[in-house]
JSON list of C-alpha atoms and ligand atoms in Angstrom, two decimals:
[
{"chain": "A", "resi": 583, "resn": "MET", "atom": "CA", "xyz": [104.11, 90.55, 82.05]},
{"chain": "A", "resi": 584, "resn": "LYS", "atom": "CA", "xyz": [107.02, 90.30, 84.56]},
{"chain": "A", "resi": 585, "resn": "TYR", "atom": "CA", "xyz": [106.96, 88.37, 87.76]},
{"chain": "A", "resi": 586, "resn": "ILE", "atom": "CA", "xyz": [107.69, 90.00, 91.07]},
{"chain": "A", "resi": 587, "resn": "ILE", "atom": "CA", "xyz": [108.11, 86.87, 93.48]},
{"chain": "A", "resi": 588, "resn": "GLY", "atom": "CA", "xyz": [109.07, 87.32, 97.20]},
{"chain": "A", "resi": 589, "resn": "ASN", "atom": "CA", "xyz": [110.79, 84.51, 98.86]},
{"chain": "A", "resi": 590, "resn": "TRP", "atom": "CA", "xyz": [110.30, 84.79, 102.47]},
{"chain": "A", "resi": 591, "resn": "LYS", "atom": "CA", "xyz": [112.55, 82.03, 103.36]},
{"chain": "A", "resi": 592, "resn": "MET", "atom": "CA", "xyz": [112.13, 80.89, 107.21]},
{"chain": "A", "resi": 593, "resn": "ASN", "atom": "CA", "xyz": [110.82, 84.44, 108.26]},
{"chain": "A", "resi": 594, "resn": "MET", "atom": "CA", "xyz": [107.44, 86.19, 109.30]},
{"chain": "A", "resi": 595, "resn": "THR", "atom": "CA", "xyz": [104.96, 85.77, 111.90]},
{"chain": "A", "resi": 596, "resn": "ALA", "atom": "CA", "xyz": [101.27, 85.83, 111.51]},
{"chain": "A", "resi": 597, "resn": "GLY", "atom": "CA", "xyz": [101.31, 89.36, 112.98]},
{"chain": "A", "resi": 598, "resn": "GLU", "atom": "CA", "xyz": [104.11, 90.33, 110.31]},
{"chain": "A", "resi": 599, "resn": "ILE", "atom": "CA", "xyz": [101.97, 88.96, 107.62]},
{"chain": "A", "resi": 600, "resn": "VAL", "atom": "CA", "xyz": [99.20, 91.11, 108.65]},
{"chain": "A", "resi": 601, "resn": "GLU", "atom": "CA", "xyz": [101.51, 94.14, 108.87]},
{"chain": "A", "resi": 602, "resn": "PHE", "atom": "CA", "xyz": [102.97, 93.24, 105.38]},
{"chain": "A", "resi": 603, "resn": "THR", "atom": "CA", "xyz": [99.43, 92.80, 103.76]},
{"chain": "A", "resi": 604, "resn": "ARG", "atom": "CA", "xyz": [98.58, 96.40, 105.14]},
{"chain": "A", "resi": 605, "resn": "GLY", "atom": "CA", "xyz": [101.72, 97.94, 103.72]},
{"chain": "A", "resi": 606, "resn": "VAL", "atom": "CA", "xyz": [101.04, 96.47, 100.37]},
{"chain": "A", "resi": 607, "resn": "LYS", "atom": "CA", "xyz": [97.60, 97.79, 100.11]},
{"chain": "A", "resi": 608, "resn": "LYS", "atom": "CA", "xyz": [98.80, 101.51, 100.46]},
{"chain": "A", "resi": 609, "resn": "TYR", "atom": "CA", "xyz": [100.11, 101.25, 96.94]},
{"chain": "A", "resi": 610, "resn": "LYS", "atom": "CA", "xyz": [97.88, 101.47, 93.98]},
{"chain": "A", "resi": 611, "resn": "ILE", "atom": "CA", "xyz": [98.43, 98.82, 91.36]},
{"chain": "A", "resi": 612, "resn": "PRO", "atom": "CA", "xyz": [97.22, 100.19, 87.94]},
{"chain": "A", "resi": 613, "resn": "LYS", "atom": "CA", "xyz": [94.52, 98.01, 86.34]},
{"chain": "A", "resi": 614, "resn": "ASN", "atom": "CA", "xyz": [96.63, 97.31, 83.13]},
{"chain": "A", "resi": 615, "resn": "SER", "atom": "CA", "xyz": [99.93, 96.57, 85.37]},
{"chain": "A", "resi": 616, "resn": "PRO", "atom": "CA", "xyz": [102.26, 94.30, 83.68]},
{"chain": "A", "resi": 617, "resn": "VAL", "atom": "CA", "xyz": [103.16, 92.76, 87.12]},
{"chain": "A", "resi": 618, "resn": "GLN", "atom": "CA", "xyz": [102.38, 89.31, 88.33]},
{"chain": "A", "resi": 619, "resn": "PHE", "atom": "CA", "xyz": [102.98, 89.26, 92.11]},
{"chain": "A", "resi": 620, "resn": "GLY", "atom": "CA", "xyz": [103.91, 86.06, 93.72]},
{"chain": "A", "resi": 621, "resn": "LEU", "atom": "CA", "xyz": [105.05, 85.07, 97.38]},
{"chain": "A", "resi": 622, "resn": "ALA", "atom": "CA", "xyz": [106.59, 81.92, 98.52]},
{"chain": "A", "resi": 623, "resn": "VAL", "atom": "CA", "xyz": [105.72, 81.53, 102.15]},
{"chain": "A", "resi": 624, "resn": "PRO", "atom": "CA", "xyz": [106.54, 79.29, 104.95]},
{"chain": "A", "resi": 625, "resn": "TYR", "atom": "CA", "xyz": [104.47, 75.98, 104.85]},
{"chain": "A", "resi": 626, "resn": "VAL", "atom": "CA", "xyz": [102.34, 76.95, 108.01]},
{"chain": "A", "resi": 627, "resn": "TYR", "atom": "CA", "xyz": [101.00, 80.05, 106.50]},
{"chain": "A", "resi": 628, "resn": "LEU", "atom": "CA", "xyz": [100.06, 78.68, 103.04]},
{"chain": "A", "resi": 629, "resn": "LEU", "atom": "CA", "xyz": [96.55, 77.68, 103.82]},
{"chain": "A", "resi": 630, "resn": "GLY", "atom": "CA", "xyz": [95.71, 81.10, 105.26]},
{"chain": "A", "resi": 631, "resn": "MET", "atom": "CA", "xyz": [97.62, 82.85, 102.34]},
{"chain": "A", "resi": 632, "resn": "ALA", "atom": "CA", "xyz": [96.04, 80.69, 99.54]},
{"chain": "A", "resi": 633, "resn": "LYS", "atom": "CA", "xyz": [92.64, 81.50, 100.70]},
{"chain": "A", "resi": 634, "resn": "LEU", "atom": "CA", "xyz": [93.57, 85.35, 101.16]},
{"chain": "A", "resi": 635, "resn": "GLN", "atom": "CA", "xyz": [95.13, 86.54, 97.97]},
{"chain": "A", "resi": 636, "resn": "GLY", "atom": "CA", "xyz": [93.30, 86.47, 94.81]},
{"chain": "A", "resi": 637, "resn": "HIS", "atom": "CA", "xyz": [95.61, 88.19, 92.67]},
{"chain": "A", "resi": 638, "resn": "VAL", "atom": "CA", "xyz": [98.85, 87.13, 94.07]},
{"chain": "A", "resi": 639, "resn": "LEU", "atom": "CA", "xyz": [100.28, 83.79, 93.25]},
{"chain": "A", "resi": 640, "resn": "ILE", "atom": "CA", "xyz": [101.24, 81.94, 96.39]},
{"chain": "A", "resi": 641, "resn": "GLY", "atom": "CA", "xyz": [103.80, 79.15, 96.59]},
{"chain": "A", "resi": 642, "resn": "ALA", "atom": "CA", "xyz": [105.70, 76.99, 98.73]},
{"chain": "A", "resi": 643, "resn": "GLN", "atom": "CA", "xyz": [109.62, 76.97, 99.04]},
{"chain": "A", "resi": 644, "resn": "ASN", "atom": "CA", "xyz": [110.07, 73.22, 98.81]},
{"chain": "A", "resi": 645, "resn": "VAL", "atom": "CA", "xyz": [108.29, 69.92, 98.32]},
{"chain": "A", "resi": 646, "resn": "SER", "atom": "CA", "xyz": [109.14, 66.31, 98.75]},
{"chain": "A", "resi": 647, "resn": "GLU", "atom": "CA", "xyz": [110.15, 64.18, 95.90]},
{"chain": "A", "resi": 648, "resn": "HIS", "atom": "CA", "xyz": [108.00, 61.48, 97.52]},
{"chain": "A", "resi": 649, "resn": "ASN", "atom": "CA", "xyz": [104.26, 60.38, 97.13]},
{"chain": "A", "resi": 650, "resn": "ASN", "atom": "CA", "xyz": [102.34, 60.66, 100.45]},
{"chain": "A", "resi": 651, "resn": "GLY", "atom": "CA", "xyz": [103.58, 58.05, 103.03]},
{"chain": "A", "resi": 652, "resn": "ALA", "atom": "CA", "xyz": [106.02, 57.39, 105.73]},
{"chain": "A", "resi": 653, "resn": "PHE", "atom": "CA", "xyz": [108.14, 60.62, 105.41]},
{"chain": "A", "resi": 654, "resn": "THR", "atom": "CA", "xyz": [107.95, 62.45, 108.54]},
{"chain": "A", "resi": 655, "resn": "GLY", "atom": "CA", "xyz": [108.23, 66.18, 108.39]},
{"chain": "A", "resi": 656, "resn": "GLU", "atom": "CA", "xyz": [107.72, 66.34, 104.70]},
{"chain": "A", "resi": 657, "resn": "ILE", "atom": "CA", "xyz": [105.16, 67.95, 102.45]},
{"chain": "A", "resi": 658, "resn": "SER", "atom": "CA", "xyz": [103.92, 66.49, 99.10]},
{"chain": "A", "resi": 659, "resn": "ALA", "atom": "CA", "xyz": [102.93, 68.01, 95.84]},
{"chain": "A", "resi": 660, "resn": "GLU", "atom": "CA", "xyz": [99.51, 66.45, 96.31]},
{"chain": "A", "resi": 661, "resn": "MET", "atom": "CA", "xyz": [99.12, 68.49, 99.60]},
{"chain": "A", "resi": 662, "resn": "LEU", "atom": "CA", "xyz": [100.26, 71.65, 98.02]},
{"chain": "A", "resi": 663, "resn": "ALA", "atom": "CA", "xyz": [97.88, 71.41, 95.32]},
{"chain": "A", "resi": 664, "resn": "ASP", "atom": "CA", "xyz": [95.09, 70.61, 97.75]},
{"chain": "A", "resi": 665, "resn": "VAL", "atom": "CA", "xyz": [95.45, 73.66, 99.45]},
{"chain": "A", "resi": 666, "resn": "GLY", "atom": "CA", "xyz": [95.21, 75.60, 96.17]},
{"chain": "A", "resi": 667, "resn": "LEU", "atom": "CA", "xyz": [98.83, 76.63, 95.75]},
{"chain": "A", "resi": 668, "resn": "ASP", "atom": "CA", "xyz": [99.88, 78.12, 92.45]},
{"chain": "A", "resi": 669, "resn": "PHE", "atom": "CA", "xyz": [103.64, 77.52, 92.52]},
{"chain": "A", "resi": 670, "resn": "CYS", "atom": "CA", "xyz": [106.62, 75.91, 94.39]},
{"chain": "A", "resi": 671, "resn": "ILE", "atom": "CA", "xyz": [110.31, 76.88, 94.40]},
{"chain": "A", "resi": 672, "resn": "VAL", "atom": "CA", "xyz": [112.67, 73.92, 93.81]},
{"chain": "A", "resi": 673, "resn": "GLY", "atom": "CA", "xyz": [116.37, 73.79, 93.93]},
{"chain": "A", "resi": 674, "resn": "HIS", "atom": "CA", "xyz": [116.95, 77.17, 95.87]},
{"chain": "A", "resi": 675, "resn": "SER", "atom": "CA", "xyz": [120.61, 77.16, 96.54]},
{"chain": "A", "resi": 676, "resn": "GLU", "atom": "CA", "xyz": [120.05, 77.17, 100.30]},
{"chain": "A", "resi": 677, "resn": "ARG", "atom": "CA", "xyz": [118.34, 73.87, 99.69]},
{"chain": "A", "resi": 678, "resn": "ARG", "atom": "CA", "xyz": [121.32, 72.64, 97.64]},
{"chain": "A", "resi": 679, "resn": "THR", "atom": "CA", "xyz": [123.95, 73.72, 100.08]},
{"chain": "A", "resi": 680, "resn": "LEU", "atom": "CA", "xyz": [122.38, 73.29, 103.58]},
{"chain": "A", "resi": 681, "resn": "PHE", "atom": "CA", "xyz": [120.15, 70.25, 102.84]},
{"chain": "A", "resi": 682, "resn": "GLY", "atom": "CA", "xyz": [122.22, 68.39, 100.22]},
{"chain": "A", "resi": 683, "resn": "GLU", "atom": "CA", "xyz": [119.76, 68.50, 97.50]},
{"chain": "A", "resi": 684, "resn": "THR", "atom": "CA", "xyz": [120.86, 67.26, 94.21]},
{"chain": "A", "resi": 685, "resn": "ASN", "atom": "CA", "xyz": [119.92, 68.08, 90.67]},
{"chain": "A", "resi": 686, "resn": "GLU", "atom": "CA", "xyz": [118.45, 64.35, 90.43]},
{"chain": "A", "resi": 687, "resn": "MET", "atom": "CA", "xyz": [116.17, 65.14, 93.76]},
{"chain": "A", "resi": 688, "resn": "ILE", "atom": "CA", "xyz": [115.17, 68.54, 92.05]},
{"chain": "A", "resi": 689, "resn": "ASN", "atom": "CA", "xyz": [114.27, 66.63, 89.00]},
{"chain": "A", "resi": 690, "resn": "GLU", "atom": "CA", "xyz": [111.90, 64.18, 90.85]},
{"chain": "A", "resi": 691, "resn": "LYS", "atom": "CA", "xyz": [110.39, 67.16, 92.72]},
{"chain": "A", "resi": 692, "resn": "ILE", "atom": "CA", "xyz": [109.64, 68.91, 89.46]},
{"chain": "A", "resi": 693, "resn": "LYS", "atom": "CA", "xyz": [107.95, 65.68, 88.18]},
{"chain": "A", "resi": 694, "resn": "LYS", "atom": "CA", "xyz": [105.85, 65.68, 91.34]},
{"chain": "A", "resi": 695, "resn": "LEU", "atom": "CA", "xyz": [104.78, 69.07, 91.03]},
{"chain": "A", "resi": 696, "resn": "GLN", "atom": "CA", "xyz": [103.90, 68.79, 87.28]},
{"chain": "A", "resi": 697, "resn": "GLU", "atom": "CA", "xyz": [101.85, 65.62, 88.29]},
{"chain": "A", "resi": 698, "resn": "TYR", "atom": "CA", "xyz": [99.70, 67.79, 90.54]},
{"chain": "A", "resi": 699, "resn": "GLN", "atom": "CA", "xyz": [99.70, 70.89, 88.34]},
{"chain": "A", "resi": 700, "resn": "VAL", "atom": "CA", "xyz": [101.82, 73.05, 90.56]},
{"chain": "A", "resi": 701, "resn": "LEU", "atom": "CA", "xyz": [103.91, 75.51, 88.70]},
{"chain": "A", "resi": 702, "resn": "PRO", "atom": "CA", "xyz": [107.55, 74.75, 89.33]},
{"chain": "A", "resi": 703, "resn": "LEU", "atom": "CA", "xyz": [109.84, 77.59, 89.90]},
{"chain": "A", "resi": 704, "resn": "LEU", "atom": "CA", "xyz": [113.53, 76.11, 89.51]},
{"chain": "A", "resi": 705, "resn": "CYS", "atom": "CA", "xyz": [116.44, 78.07, 90.89]},
{"chain": "A", "resi": 706, "resn": "ILE", "atom": "CA", "xyz": [119.92, 77.64, 89.22]},
{"chain": "A", "resi": 707, "resn": "GLY", "atom": "CA", "xyz": [123.11, 79.38, 89.77]},
{"chain": "A", "resi": 708, "resn": "GLU", "atom": "CA", "xyz": [126.83, 79.19, 90.16]},
{"chain": "A", "resi": 709, "resn": "THR", "atom": "CA", "xyz": [128.85, 79.63, 93.16]},
{"chain": "A", "resi": 710, "resn": "GLU", "atom": "CA", "xyz": [131.61, 82.45, 93.46]},
{"chain": "A", "resi": 711, "resn": "GLU", "atom": "CA", "xyz": [134.23, 79.90, 92.91]},
{"chain": "A", "resi": 712, "resn": "GLU", "atom": "CA", "xyz": [132.67, 78.54, 89.76]},
{"chain": "A", "resi": 713, "resn": "PHE", "atom": "CA", "xyz": [131.96, 82.10, 88.71]},
{"chain": "A", "resi": 714, "resn": "THR", "atom": "CA", "xyz": [135.70, 83.11, 89.33]},
{"chain": "A", "resi": 715, "resn": "ALA", "atom": "CA", "xyz": [136.79, 80.08, 87.31]},
{"chain": "A", "resi": 716, "resn": "GLY", "atom": "CA", "xyz": [134.89, 80.96, 84.30]},
{"chain": "A", "resi": 717, "resn": "LYS", "atom": "CA", "xyz": [132.45, 77.83, 84.69]},
{"chain": "A", "resi": 718, "resn": "THR", "atom": "CA", "xyz": [128.98, 79.64, 84.93]},
{"chain": "A", "resi": 719, "resn": "LYS", "atom": "CA", "xyz": [127.69, 78.19, 81.65]},
{"chain": "A", "resi": 720, "resn": "GLU", "atom": "CA", "xyz": [128.89, 74.83, 82.31]},
{"chain": "A", "resi": 721, "resn": "VAL", "atom": "CA", "xyz": [127.42, 74.49, 85.61]},
{"chain": "A", "resi": 722, "resn": "LEU", "atom": "CA", "xyz": [124.10, 76.07, 84.41]},
{"chain": "A", "resi": 723, "resn": "HIS", "atom": "CA", "xyz": [124.04, 73.53, 81.42]},
{"chain": "A", "resi": 724, "resn": "GLU", "atom": "CA", "xyz": [124.40, 70.71, 84.00]},
{"chain": "A", "resi": 725, "resn": "GLN", "atom": "CA", "xyz": [121.80, 71.98, 86.25]},
{"chain": "A", "resi": 726, "resn": "LEU", "atom": "CA", "xyz": [119.19, 72.69, 83.54]},
{"chain": "A", "resi": 727, "resn": "THR", "atom": "CA", "xyz": [119.87, 69.37, 81.79]},
{"chain": "A", "resi": 728, "resn": "LYS", "atom": "CA", "xyz": [119.65, 67.19, 84.99]},
{"chain": "A", "resi": 729, "resn": "CYS", "atom": "CA", "xyz": [116.95, 69.04, 86.69]},
{"chain": "A", "resi": 730, "resn": "LEU", "atom": "CA", "xyz": [114.66, 69.21, 83.76]},
{"chain": "A", "resi": 731, "resn": "ALA", "atom": "CA", "xyz": [115.30, 65.37, 82.37]},
{"chain": "A", "resi": 732, "resn": "ASN", "atom": "CA", "xyz": [112.15, 63.65, 81.06]},
{"chain": "A", "resi": 733, "resn": "ILE", "atom": "CA", "xyz": [109.80, 66.35, 82.76]},
{"chain": "A", "resi": 734, "resn": "ASN", "atom": "CA", "xyz": [106.55, 67.16, 80.76]},
{"chain": "A", "resi": 735, "resn": "LYS", "atom": "CA", "xyz": [107.65, 69.76, 78.07]},
{"chain": "A", "resi": 736, "resn": "GLU", "atom": "CA", "xyz": [103.84, 70.72, 77.70]},
{"chain": "A", "resi": 737, "resn": "GLN", "atom": "CA", "xyz": [103.65, 72.09, 81.16]},
{"chain": "A", "resi": 738, "resn": "GLU", "atom": "CA", "xyz": [104.71, 75.67, 82.16]},
{"chain": "A", "resi": 739, "resn": "ILE", "atom": "CA", "xyz": [107.89, 75.93, 84.27]},
{"chain": "A", "resi": 740, "resn": "ILE", "atom": "CA", "xyz": [109.72, 79.10, 85.61]},
{"chain": "A", "resi": 741, "resn": "VAL", "atom": "CA", "xyz": [113.45, 79.25, 85.94]},
{"chain": "A", "resi": 742, "resn": "ALA", "atom": "CA", "xyz": [115.40, 81.66, 88.18]},
{"chain": "A", "resi": 743, "resn": "TYR", "atom": "CA", "xyz": [118.90, 82.54, 87.52]},
{"chain": "A", "resi": 744, "resn": "GLU", "atom": "CA", "xyz": [120.27, 83.05, 91.11]},
{"chain": "A", "resi": 745, "resn": "PRO", "atom": "CA", "xyz": [124.07, 83.46, 91.26]},
{"chain": "A", "resi": 746, "resn": "VAL", "atom": "CA", "xyz": [124.93, 82.03, 94.64]},
{"chain": "A", "resi": 747, "resn": "TRP", "atom": "CA", "xyz": [127.39, 84.67, 95.37]},
{"chain": "A", "resi": 748, "resn": "ALA", "atom": "CA", "xyz": [124.61, 87.19, 94.89]},
{"chain": "A", "resi": 749, "resn": "ILE", "atom": "CA", "xyz": [122.03, 85.82, 97.24]},
{"chain": "A", "resi": 750, "resn": "GLY", "atom": "CA", "xyz": [121.85, 87.53, 100.47]},
{"chain": "A", "resi": 751, "resn": "THR", "atom": "CA", "xyz": [125.12, 89.29, 100.06]},
{"chain": "A", "resi": 752, "resn": "GLY", "atom": "CA", "xyz": [124.26, 92.68, 98.77]},
{"chain": "A", "resi": 753, "resn": "LYS", "atom": "CA", "xyz": [126.30, 91.94, 95.70]},
{"chain": "A", "resi": 754, "resn": "THR", "atom": "CA", "xyz": [124.31, 91.72, 92.23]},
{"chain": "A", "resi": 755, "resn": "ALA", "atom": "CA", "xyz": [125.63, 90.40, 88.98]},
{"chain": "A", "resi": 756, "resn": "SER", "atom": "CA", "xyz": [126.20, 93.33, 86.52]},
{"chain": "A", "resi": 757, "resn": "ILE", "atom": "CA", "xyz": [123.75, 93.99, 83.86]},
{"chain": "A", "resi": 758, "resn": "GLU", "atom": "CA", "xyz": [125.88, 92.69, 81.42]},
{"chain": "A", "resi": 759, "resn": "ILE", "atom": "CA", "xyz": [126.26, 89.25, 83.15]},
{"chain": "A", "resi": 760, "resn": "ILE", "atom": "CA", "xyz": [122.54, 89.16, 83.72]},
{"chain": "A", "resi": 761, "resn": "LYS", "atom": "CA", "xyz": [121.85, 89.78, 80.04]},
{"chain": "A", "resi": 762, "resn": "GLU", "atom": "CA", "xyz": [124.42, 87.31, 78.58]},
{"chain": "A", "resi": 763, "resn": "THR", "atom": "CA", "xyz": [123.41, 84.76, 81.10]},
{"chain": "A", "resi": 764, "resn": "THR", "atom": "CA", "xyz": [119.75, 85.04, 80.74]},
{"chain": "A", "resi": 765, "resn": "ALA", "atom": "CA", "xyz": [120.14, 84.69, 76.95]},
{"chain": "A", "resi": 766, "resn": "PHE", "atom": "CA", "xyz": [122.15, 81.54, 77.55]},
{"chain": "A", "resi": 767, "resn": "ILE", "atom": "CA", "xyz": [119.42, 80.06, 79.71]},
{"chain": "A", "resi": 768, "resn": "LYS", "atom": "CA", "xyz": [116.96, 80.58, 77.15]},
{"chain": "A", "resi": 769, "resn": "GLN", "atom": "CA", "xyz": [118.95, 79.12, 74.45]},
{"chain": "A", "resi": 770, "resn": "GLU", "atom": "CA", "xyz": [119.35, 75.98, 76.82]},
{"chain": "A", "resi": 771, "resn": "LEU", "atom": "CA", "xyz": [115.72, 75.86, 77.72]},
{"chain": "A", "resi": 772, "resn": "GLN", "atom": "CA", "xyz": [114.71, 75.97, 73.98]},
{"chain": "A", "resi": 773, "resn": "SER", "atom": "CA", "xyz": [117.01, 73.12, 73.13]},
{"chain": "A", "resi": 774, "resn": "ILE", "atom": "CA", "xyz": [115.78, 71.07, 76.22]},
{"chain": "A", "resi": 775, "resn": "LEU", "atom": "CA", "xyz": [112.14, 71.84, 76.08]},
{"chain": "A", "resi": 776, "resn": "GLY", "atom": "CA", "xyz": [111.93, 72.37, 72.36]},
{"chain": "A", "resi": 777, "resn": "LYS", "atom": "CA", "xyz": [110.06, 75.71, 72.81]},
{"chain": "A", "resi": 778, "resn": "LEU", "atom": "CA", "xyz": [110.50, 79.21, 73.65]},
{"chain": "A", "resi": 779, "resn": "GLY", "atom": "CA", "xyz": [108.72, 81.37, 76.06]},
{"chain": "A", "resi": 780, "resn": "THR", "atom": "CA", "xyz": [109.80, 79.97, 79.30]},
{"chain": "A", "resi": 781, "resn": "ALA", "atom": "CA", "xyz": [110.10, 82.75, 81.88]},
{"chain": "A", "resi": 782, "resn": "VAL", "atom": "CA", "xyz": [113.67, 83.51, 83.18]},
{"chain": "A", "resi": 783, "resn": "LEU", "atom": "CA", "xyz": [113.85, 85.48, 86.49]},
{"chain": "A", "resi": 784, "resn": "TYR", "atom": "CA", "xyz": [116.93, 87.03, 88.03]},
{"chain": "A", "resi": 785, "resn": "GLY", "atom": "CA", "xyz": [117.31, 86.68, 91.76]},
{"chain": "A", "resi": 786, "resn": "GLY", "atom": "CA", "xyz": [120.24, 87.93, 94.08]},
{"chain": "A", "resi": 787, "resn": "SER", "atom": "CA", "xyz": [120.16, 91.02, 96.15]},
{"chain": "A", "resi": 788, "resn": "VAL", "atom": "CA", "xyz": [117.44, 92.74, 94.20]},
{"chain": "A", "resi": 789, "resn": "ASN", "atom": "CA", "xyz": [116.38, 95.96, 96.06]},
{"chain": "A", "resi": 790, "resn": "PRO", "atom": "CA", "xyz": [114.62, 99.17, 95.15]},
{"chain": "A", "resi": 791, "resn": "GLN", "atom": "CA", "xyz": [117.71, 100.92, 93.75]},
{"chain": "A", "resi": 792, "resn": "ASN", "atom": "CA", "xyz": [119.10, 98.19, 91.50]},
{"chain": "A", "resi": 793, "resn": "ALA", "atom": "CA", "xyz": [115.50, 96.89, 90.52]},
{"chain": "A", "resi": 794, "resn": "PRO", "atom": "CA", "xyz": [114.90, 99.42, 87.44]},
{"chain": "A", "resi": 795, "resn": "ALA", "atom": "CA", "xyz": [118.06, 98.41, 85.60]},
{"chain": "A", "resi": 796, "resn": "ILE", "atom": "CA", "xyz": [117.36, 94.63, 86.40]},
{"chain": "A", "resi": 797, "resn": "LEU", "atom": "CA", "xyz": [113.76, 94.50, 85.60]},
{"chain": "A", "resi": 798, "resn": "HIS", "atom": "CA", "xyz": [114.35, 96.36, 82.22]},
{"chain": "A", "resi": 799, "resn": "CYS", "atom": "CA", "xyz": [117.28, 94.34, 81.15]},
{"chain": "A", "resi": 800, "resn": "GLU", "atom": "CA", "xyz": [116.73, 92.36, 77.81]},
{"chain": "A", "resi": 801, "resn": "GLY", "atom": "CA", "xyz": [115.57, 88.90, 78.35]},
{"chain": "A", "resi": 802, "resn": "VAL", "atom": "CA", "xyz": [114.82, 89.34, 82.17]},
{"chain": "A", "resi": 803, "resn": "ASP", "atom": "CA", "xyz": [111.21, 88.29, 82.89]},
{"chain": "A", "resi": 804, "resn": "GLY", "atom": "CA", "xyz": [110.99, 89.48, 86.57]},
{"chain": "A", "resi": 805, "resn": "ALA", "atom": "CA", "xyz": [112.71, 88.96, 89.93]},
{"chain": "A", "resi": 806, "resn": "LEU", "atom": "CA", "xyz": [112.87, 86.68, 92.65]},
{"chain": "A", "resi": 807, "resn": "ILE", "atom": "CA", "xyz": [113.43, 88.45, 95.80]},
{"chain": "A", "resi": 808, "resn": "GLY", "atom": "CA", "xyz": [114.42, 87.34, 99.11]},
{"chain": "A", "resi": 809, "resn": "GLY", "atom": "CA", "xyz": [115.46, 89.95, 101.95]},
{"chain": "A", "resi": 810, "resn": "ALA", "atom": "CA", "xyz": [113.74, 92.89, 100.32]},
{"chain": "A", "resi": 811, "resn": "SER", "atom": "CA", "xyz": [110.46, 90.88, 100.01]},
{"chain": "A", "resi": 812, "resn": "LEU", "atom": "CA", "xyz": [110.11, 90.94, 103.87]},
{"chain": "A", "resi": 813, "resn": "ASP", "atom": "CA", "xyz": [109.33, 94.70, 103.69]},
{"chain": "A", "resi": 814, "resn": "ALA", "atom": "CA", "xyz": [106.29, 95.74, 102.05]},
{"chain": "A", "resi": 815, "resn": "ASP", "atom": "CA", "xyz": [107.58, 99.06, 100.92]},
{"chain": "A", "resi": 816, "resn": "LYS", "atom": "CA", "xyz": [110.75, 97.55, 99.39]},
{"chain": "A", "resi": 817, "resn": "TYR", "atom": "CA", "xyz": [108.86, 94.92, 97.76]},
{"chain": "A", "resi": 818, "resn": "MET", "atom": "CA", "xyz": [106.12, 97.28, 96.41]},
{"chain": "A", "resi": 819, "resn": "GLN", "atom": "CA", "xyz": [108.84, 99.82, 95.14]},
{"chain": "A", "resi": 820, "resn": "ILE", "atom": "CA", "xyz": [110.51, 97.02, 93.23]},
{"chain": "A", "resi": 821, "resn": "ALA", "atom": "CA", "xyz": [107.34, 96.20, 91.54]},
{"chain": "A", "resi": 822, "resn": "SER", "atom": "CA", "xyz": [106.38, 99.80, 90.74]},
{"chain": "A", "resi": 823, "resn": "THR", "atom": "CA", "xyz": [109.53, 100.00, 88.74]},
{"chain": "A", "resi": 824, "resn": "LEU", "atom": "CA", "xyz": [107.37, 98.40, 86.21]},
{"chain": "A", "resi": 825, "resn": "PHE", "atom": "CA", "xyz": [104.15, 100.57, 86.43]},
{"chain": "B", "resi": 1689, "resn": "PEP", "atom": "C1", "xyz": [116.57, 84.48, 97.13]},
{"chain": "B", "resi": 1689, "resn": "PEP", "atom": "O1", "xyz": [116.87, 83.76, 98.26]},
{"chain": "B", "resi": 1689, "resn": "PEP", "atom": "O2", "xyz": [115.98, 83.64, 96.32]},
{"chain": "B", "resi": 1689, "resn": "PEP", "atom": "C2", "xyz": [117.30, 85.73, 97.16]},
{"chain": "B", "resi": 1689, "resn": "PEP", "atom": "C3", "xyz": [117.45, 86.14, 95.82]},
{"chain": "B", "resi": 1689, "resn": "PEP", "atom": "O3", "xyz": [117.56, 86.20, 98.28]},
{"chain": "B", "resi": 1689, "resn": "PEP", "atom": "P1", "xyz": [118.24, 87.86, 98.36]},
{"chain": "B", "resi": 1689, "resn": "PEP", "atom": "O4", "xyz": [117.13, 88.71, 97.36]},
{"chain": "B", "resi": 1689, "resn": "PEP", "atom": "O5", "xyz": [117.96, 88.25, 99.66]},
{"chain": "B", "resi": 1689, "resn": "PEP", "atom": "O6", "xyz": [119.48, 87.89, 97.87]}
]
């Protein structure tokens, strides 16, 4: 099974979501399809989406590291679970760079999600500067070690390798880099979690043209898709690479 998860970021209106849903329905998904679809949607649409979509995992793009209380503007893990959400993205590079999220904060968020049985989808990745300096593995090791410290190892998590320099830029990591880095992440996960089998996705300018090579790359368990997931045709063309 491979995950095809869209991250709508701060995009879409209710009307555009109706259009998107219509667009998706034009595609026939085979019964034995190996694809697990998912969409990470803005908070205001979560309740409606969680009720609407049966076979699509619906997730949030962020969660508070705090329990319910005096945190104006925040949304708790308990609330996400209460509206029936399946998963929540944590540690997206935009949250790290634009909103100052640290590995320690991300670790707290993962623990809160686990407490309420919402599947965490952890994003990790190096910046262009770190990539050029040959520090990718060092950065990923630190992110994984700190973000996953003392979490419940029995509960499932998903990890997305998203090189920051590939997000929204039209640049994708080469297949060699994706293969090598995914294998490294899986090794690290085995040593941190003491088990195999954690899904590792790739994210960073995935589109219908590059999807076949990326999704069939050894070790890649699916894709986290930003820009292309706003267009039903592109989203479904990426997924249909797998049927
Ligand atoms: C993302 O935001 O997680 C992402 C991968 O974006 P894009 O596909 O637009 O690069």
